[in-house]
PDB file of C-alpha atoms and ligand atoms in Angstrom:
ATOM      1  CA  MET T 237      48.349-114.762 -96.258  1.00 94.00           C
ATOM      2  CA  LYS T 238      46.958-113.114 -99.380  1.00 98.00           C
ATOM      3  CA  ILE T 239      44.294-110.446 -99.675  1.00 98.00           C
ATOM      4  CA  GLU T 240      41.031-112.253-100.391  1.00 98.00           C
ATOM      5  CA  GLN T 241      37.345-112.166 -99.470  1.00 97.00           C
ATOM      6  CA  ASP T 242      36.838-111.824 -95.695  1.00 97.00           C
ATOM      7  CA  THR T 243      40.409-110.903 -94.861  1.00 98.00           C
ATOM      8  CA  VAL T 244      41.317-107.584 -93.228  1.00 97.00           C
ATOM      9  CA  ALA T 245      44.000-105.762 -95.194  1.00 97.00           C
ATOM     10  CA  SER T 246      46.168-102.874 -93.972  1.00 97.00           C
ATOM     11  CA  VAL T 247      47.783-100.877 -96.754  1.00 97.00           C
ATOM     12  CA  HIS T 248      49.743 -97.695 -97.335  1.00 97.00           C
ATOM     13  CA  TYR T 249      48.522 -95.914-100.429  1.00 98.00           C
ATOM     14  CA  THR T 250      48.971 -92.798-102.491  1.00 98.00           C
ATOM     15  CA  GLY T 251      46.264 -91.726-104.919  1.00 98.00           C
ATOM     16  CA  THR T 252      47.176 -89.365-107.760  1.00 98.00           C
ATOM     17  CA  HIS T 253      45.447 -87.825-110.757  1.00 97.00           C
ATOM     18  CA  PRO T 254      46.986 -89.665-113.755  1.00 96.00           C
ATOM     19  CA  ASP T 255      47.378 -86.557-115.964  1.00 93.00           C
ATOM     20  CA  SER T 256      48.844 -84.094-113.474  1.00 96.00           C
ATOM     21  CA  GLY T 257      50.432 -86.476-110.953  1.00 96.00           C
ATOM     22  CA  GLU T 258      48.803 -84.373-108.232  1.00 97.00           C
ATOM     23  CA  VAL T 259      48.149 -86.310-105.006  1.00 97.00           C
ATOM     24  CA  PHE T 260      44.488 -86.300-103.923  1.00 96.00           C
ATOM     25  CA  ASP T 261      44.860 -88.643-100.951  1.00 96.00           C
ATOM     26  CA  SER T 262      47.636 -90.527 -99.189  1.00 97.00           C
ATOM     27  CA  SER T 263      48.226 -92.512 -96.005  1.00 96.00           C
ATOM     28  CA  GLU T 264      51.819 -91.246 -95.880  1.00 92.00           C
ATOM     29  CA  GLY T 265      52.663 -90.051 -92.372  1.00 93.00           C
ATOM     30  CA  ARG T 266      49.501 -91.648 -91.001  1.00 94.00           C
ATOM     31  CA  ASP T 267      48.422 -95.121 -89.896  1.00 93.00           C
ATOM     32  CA  PRO T 268      47.884 -97.505 -92.779  1.00 95.00           C
ATOM     33  CA  LEU T 269      44.355 -97.805 -94.122  1.00 95.00           C
ATOM     34  CA  THR T 270      42.624-100.942 -92.842  1.00 95.00           C
ATOM     35  CA  TYR T 271      39.614-102.455 -94.614  1.00 96.00           C
ATOM     36  CA  LEU T 272      37.494-105.577 -94.620  1.00 96.00           C
ATOM     37  CA  VAL T 273      37.854-107.141 -98.080  1.00 97.00           C
ATOM     38  CA  GLY T 274      34.741-107.819-100.160  1.00 96.00           C
ATOM     39  CA  HIS T 275      32.186-105.794 -98.182  1.00 95.00           C
ATOM     40  CA  GLY T 276      32.037-102.602-100.205  1.00 93.00           C
ATOM     41  CA  GLN T 277      34.237-100.581 -97.828  1.00 93.00           C
ATOM     42  CA  MET T 278      36.475 -99.537-100.728  1.00 95.00           C
ATOM     43  CA  ILE T 279      35.768 -98.454-104.295  1.00 95.00           C
ATOM     44  CA  PRO T 280      35.292-101.582-106.496  1.00 94.00           C
ATOM     45  CA  GLY T 281      38.438-101.254-108.623  1.00 97.00           C
ATOM     46  CA  PHE T 282      40.674-100.823-105.570  1.00 98.00           C
ATOM     47  CA  GLU T 283      39.326-104.047-104.052  1.00 97.00           C
ATOM     48  CA  GLU T 284      39.710-105.970-107.352  1.00 98.00           C
ATOM     49  CA  GLU T 285      43.244-104.767-108.078  1.00 98.00           C
ATOM     50  CA  MET T 286      44.494-105.685-104.605  1.00 98.00           C
ATOM     51  CA  LEU T 287      43.098-109.241-104.549  1.00 98.00           C
ATOM     52  CA  GLY T 288      45.851-111.848-104.203  1.00 98.00           C
ATOM     53  CA  ALA T 289      48.484-109.368-102.978  1.00 98.00           C
ATOM     54  CA  GLU T 290      50.736-110.399-100.088  1.00 98.00           C
ATOM     55  CA  VAL T 291      52.446-108.480 -97.273  1.00 98.00           C
ATOM     56  CA  GLY T 292      55.290-106.382 -98.658  1.00 98.00           C
ATOM     57  CA  GLU T 293      53.885-106.420-102.178  1.00 98.00           C
ATOM     58  CA  ARG T 294      53.393-103.109-103.987  1.00 98.00           C
ATOM     59  CA  ARG T 295      50.845-102.621-106.729  1.00 98.00           C
ATOM     60  CA  GLU T 296      50.193 -99.714-109.082  1.00 98.00           C
ATOM     61  CA  PHE T 297      47.036 -99.315-111.100  1.00 98.00           C
ATOM     62  CA  THR T 298      44.830 -96.735-112.778  1.00 98.00           C
ATOM     63  CA  LEU T 299      41.053 -96.919-112.414  1.00 98.00           C
ATOM     64  CA  GLU T 300      38.530 -95.520-114.873  1.00 97.00           C
ATOM     65  CA  PRO T 301      35.629 -93.636-113.226  1.00 97.00           C
ATOM     66  CA  GLU T 302      33.251 -96.629-113.427  1.00 96.00           C
ATOM     67  CA  ARG T 303      35.617 -98.659-111.209  1.00 96.00           C
ATOM     68  CA  ALA T 304      36.303 -95.701-108.914  1.00 96.00           C
ATOM     69  CA  TYR T 305      33.700 -93.117-107.828  1.00 95.00           C
ATOM     70  CA  GLY T 306      31.437 -93.464-110.875  1.00 95.00           C
ATOM     71  CA  GLU T 307      30.523 -90.985-113.572  1.00 96.00           C
ATOM     72  CA  ARG T 308      29.191 -87.587-112.628  1.00 95.00           C
ATOM     73  CA  ASP T 309      25.400 -87.617-112.238  1.00 94.00           C
ATOM     74  CA  GLU T 310      23.582 -84.460-113.334  1.00 93.00           C
ATOM     75  CA  ASN T 311      20.664 -85.535-111.107  1.00 94.00           C
ATOM     76  CA  ALA T 312      22.957 -84.977-108.130  1.00 94.00           C
ATOM     77  CA  LEU T 313      22.836 -81.229-108.831  1.00 96.00           C
ATOM     78  CA  LEU T 314      20.104 -79.784-106.626  1.00 95.00           C
ATOM     79  CA  GLN T 315      18.535 -76.342-106.551  1.00 96.00           C
ATOM     80  CA  ILE T 316      18.103 -75.123-102.982  1.00 95.00           C
ATOM     81  CA  GLU T 317      16.371 -71.920-101.908  1.00 96.00           C
ATOM     82  CA  LYS T 318      18.951 -69.315-101.041  1.00 96.00           C
ATOM     83  CA  SER T 319      17.136 -68.466 -97.798  1.00 95.00           C
ATOM     84  CA  ASN T 320      18.510 -71.747 -96.385  1.00 94.00           C
ATOM     85  CA  PHE T 321      21.960 -70.165 -96.497  1.00 94.00           C
ATOM     86  CA  ASP T 322      21.073 -66.865 -94.769  1.00 94.00           C
ATOM     87  CA  GLU T 323      23.508 -67.486 -91.910  1.00 94.00           C
ATOM     88  CA  LEU T 324      26.432 -68.071 -94.270  1.00 94.00           C
ATOM     89  CA  GLU T 325      25.509 -65.072 -96.377  1.00 93.00           C
ATOM     90  CA  LYS T 326      25.392 -62.834 -93.299  1.00 95.00           C
ATOM     91  CA  GLU T 327      28.865 -64.032 -92.371  1.00 95.00           C
ATOM     92  CA  GLY T 328      29.994 -63.318 -95.934  1.00 94.00           C
ATOM     93  CA  VAL T 329      31.204 -66.870 -96.516  1.00 94.00           C
ATOM     94  CA  LEU T 330      28.609 -68.036 -99.047  1.00 95.00           C
ATOM     95  CA  GLU T 331      30.760 -68.524-102.138  1.00 96.00           C
ATOM     96  CA  VAL T 332      30.997 -70.781-105.166  1.00 97.00           C
ATOM     97  CA  GLY T 333      33.338 -73.670-104.374  1.00 95.00           C
ATOM     98  CA  ILE T 334      32.731 -73.992-100.641  1.00 95.00           C
ATOM     99  CA  GLN T 335      31.955 -77.451 -99.298  1.00 94.00           C
ATOM    100  CA  LEU T 336      29.081 -77.975 -96.881  1.00 94.00           C
ATOM    101  CA  VAL T 337      27.392 -80.985 -95.329  1.00 93.00           C
ATOM    102  CA  ALA T 338      23.646 -81.599 -95.445  1.00 90.00           C
ATOM    103  CA  GLN T 339      22.057 -83.700 -92.717  1.00 88.00           C
ATOM    104  CA  MET T 340      19.972 -86.239 -94.638  1.00 85.00           C
ATOM    105  CA  PRO T 341      17.803 -89.029 -93.159  1.00 89.00           C
ATOM    106  CA  GLN T 342      20.404 -91.568 -94.353  1.00 86.00           C
ATOM    107  CA  GLY T 343      23.324 -89.617 -92.850  1.00 88.00           C
ATOM    108  CA  PRO T 344      25.573 -86.638 -93.612  1.00 90.00           C
ATOM    109  CA  ALA T 345      25.866 -85.783 -97.324  1.00 90.00           C
ATOM    110  CA  PRO T 346      28.688 -83.443 -98.390  1.00 92.00           C
ATOM    111  CA  PHE T 347      28.100 -81.110-101.308  1.00 95.00           C
ATOM    112  CA  ILE T 348      29.791 -78.219-103.097  1.00 95.00           C
ATOM    113  CA  ILE T 349      28.121 -74.925-104.007  1.00 97.00           C
ATOM    114  CA  THR T 350      28.548 -74.525-107.757  1.00 96.00           C
ATOM    115  CA  GLU T 351      26.293 -71.557-108.509  1.00 97.00           C
ATOM    116  CA  ILE T 352      24.658 -68.754-106.527  1.00 97.00           C
ATOM    117  CA  GLY T 353      21.650 -67.074-108.091  1.00 96.00           C
ATOM    118  CA  GLU T 354      19.251 -64.385-106.927  1.00 95.00           C
ATOM    119  CA  GLU T 355      16.943 -66.856-105.219  1.00 96.00           C
ATOM    120  CA  MET T 356      18.412 -70.282-105.747  1.00 97.00           C
ATOM    121  CA  VAL T 357      21.710 -71.933-104.980  1.00 97.00           C
ATOM    122  CA  THR T 358      23.012 -74.945-106.935  1.00 97.00           C
ATOM    123  CA  ALA T 359      24.433 -77.717-104.768  1.00 96.00           C
ATOM    124  CA  ASP T 360      26.509 -80.510-106.327  1.00 96.00           C
ATOM    125  CA  PHE T 361      26.195 -83.762-104.369  1.00 95.00           C
ATOM    126  CA  ASN T 362      28.527 -85.684-106.699  1.00 95.00           C
ATOM    127  CA  HIS T 363      31.609 -87.121-105.020  1.00 92.00           C
ATOM    128  CA  GLU T 364      34.482 -84.733-105.750  1.00 89.00           C
ATOM    129  CA  LEU T 365      36.322 -87.601-107.487  1.00 94.00           C
ATOM    130  CA  ALA T 366      33.314 -88.663-109.608  1.00 95.00           C
ATOM    131  CA  GLY T 367      34.021 -88.728-113.355  1.00 96.00           C
ATOM    132  CA  LYS T 368      37.782 -88.912-112.784  1.00 96.00           C
ATOM    133  CA  SER T 369      40.344 -91.611-113.527  1.00 97.00           C
ATOM    134  CA  LEU T 370      42.500 -92.293-110.490  1.00 98.00           C
ATOM    135  CA  HIS T 371      45.973 -93.774-110.135  1.00 98.00           C
ATOM    136  CA  PHE T 372      46.935 -95.663-106.981  1.00 98.00           C
ATOM    137  CA  SER T 373      50.241 -96.883-105.616  1.00 98.00           C
ATOM    138  CA  VAL T 374      49.560 -99.354-102.805  1.00 98.00           C
ATOM    139  CA  GLU T 375      51.811-101.330-100.442  1.00 98.00           C
ATOM    140  CA  VAL T 376      50.439-104.174 -98.334  1.00 98.00           C
ATOM    141  CA  VAL T 377      51.425-103.847 -94.658  1.00 97.00           C
ATOM    142  CA  GLU T 378      49.350-106.572 -93.014  1.00 97.00           C
ATOM    143  CA  VAL T 379      46.739-109.196 -93.916  1.00 98.00           C
ATOM    144  CA  ARG T 380      44.742-111.198 -91.391  1.00 97.00           C
ATOM    145  CA  ALA T 381      41.523-113.191 -91.280  1.00 97.00           C
ATOM    146  CA  ALA T 382      38.447-111.160 -90.324  1.00 96.00           C
ATOM    147  CA  THR T 383      36.632-111.911 -87.059  1.00 96.00           C
ATOM    148  CA  GLU T 384      32.999-113.051 -87.117  1.00 96.00           C
ATOM    149  CA  GLU T 385      32.059-109.686 -85.617  1.00 94.00           C
ATOM    150  CA  GLU T 386      33.822-107.761 -88.387  1.00 95.00           C
ATOM    151  CA  LYS T 387      32.087-109.847 -91.061  1.00 95.00           C
ATOM    152  CA  ALA T 388      28.712-109.278 -89.388  1.00 95.00           C
ATOM    153  CA  HIS T 389      29.337-105.510 -89.171  1.00 93.00           C
ATOM    154  CA  GLY T 390      30.758-105.270 -92.696  1.00 94.00           C
ATOM    155  CA  HIS T 391      33.847-103.293 -91.646  1.00 93.00           C
ATOM    156  CA  ALA T 392      37.254-103.782 -90.011  1.00 94.00           C
ATOM    157  CA  HIS T 393      37.813-103.128 -86.306  1.00 92.00           C
ATOM    158  CA  GLY T 394      40.980-102.220 -84.395  1.00 84.00           C
ATOM    159  CA  PRO T 395      43.823 -99.833 -85.277  1.00 74.00           C
ATOM    160  CA  GLY T 396      43.164 -98.078 -88.559  1.00 64.00           C
ATOM    161  CA  GLY T 397      39.701 -99.608 -88.733  1.00 66.00           C
ATOM    162  CA  HIS T 398      36.288 -98.699 -87.406  1.00 67.00           C
ATOM    163  CA  HIS T 399      35.939 -97.788 -83.733  1.00 62.00           C
ATOM    164  CA  HIS T 400      32.868 -98.042 -81.556  1.00 54.00           C
TER     165      HIS T 400
HETATM  166 ZN1  LIG Q 292      31.714-102.697 -86.085  1.00 53.86          ZN
END
């Protein structure tokens, strides 16, 4: 069976930065990554590049930002009143570069503190891989048809997938 729309693919992958070769994410030493194909679970380029691949096949590809996590968006830089971070400041851990998670109505939103002023703090809500080209080496471990339930939910169930 090949990876196509409405199959569930399990893959081992290593993602590296093309220039430095530095690994930013890998399934090595973990369970393979399992995803429902064609439902937006993965970045677009990853889905496209893996279409048609069979079990045992290995593929290597480099994605430009628009097919990965998108370009950086300057509108995703927010100014937040410093008083919101009083607790962290008291503990002495409010620093440029730390990652925090905001509880938004639509769910948790991670951000990075990029600037600390007298009264305002700049929070960058861009994905940390936004604006970057990414190289992937991927090996297909398993491909199966998705269940009706998985298709309805828009994600894979079972080992390596989504649990309820
Ligand atoms: Zn589900």
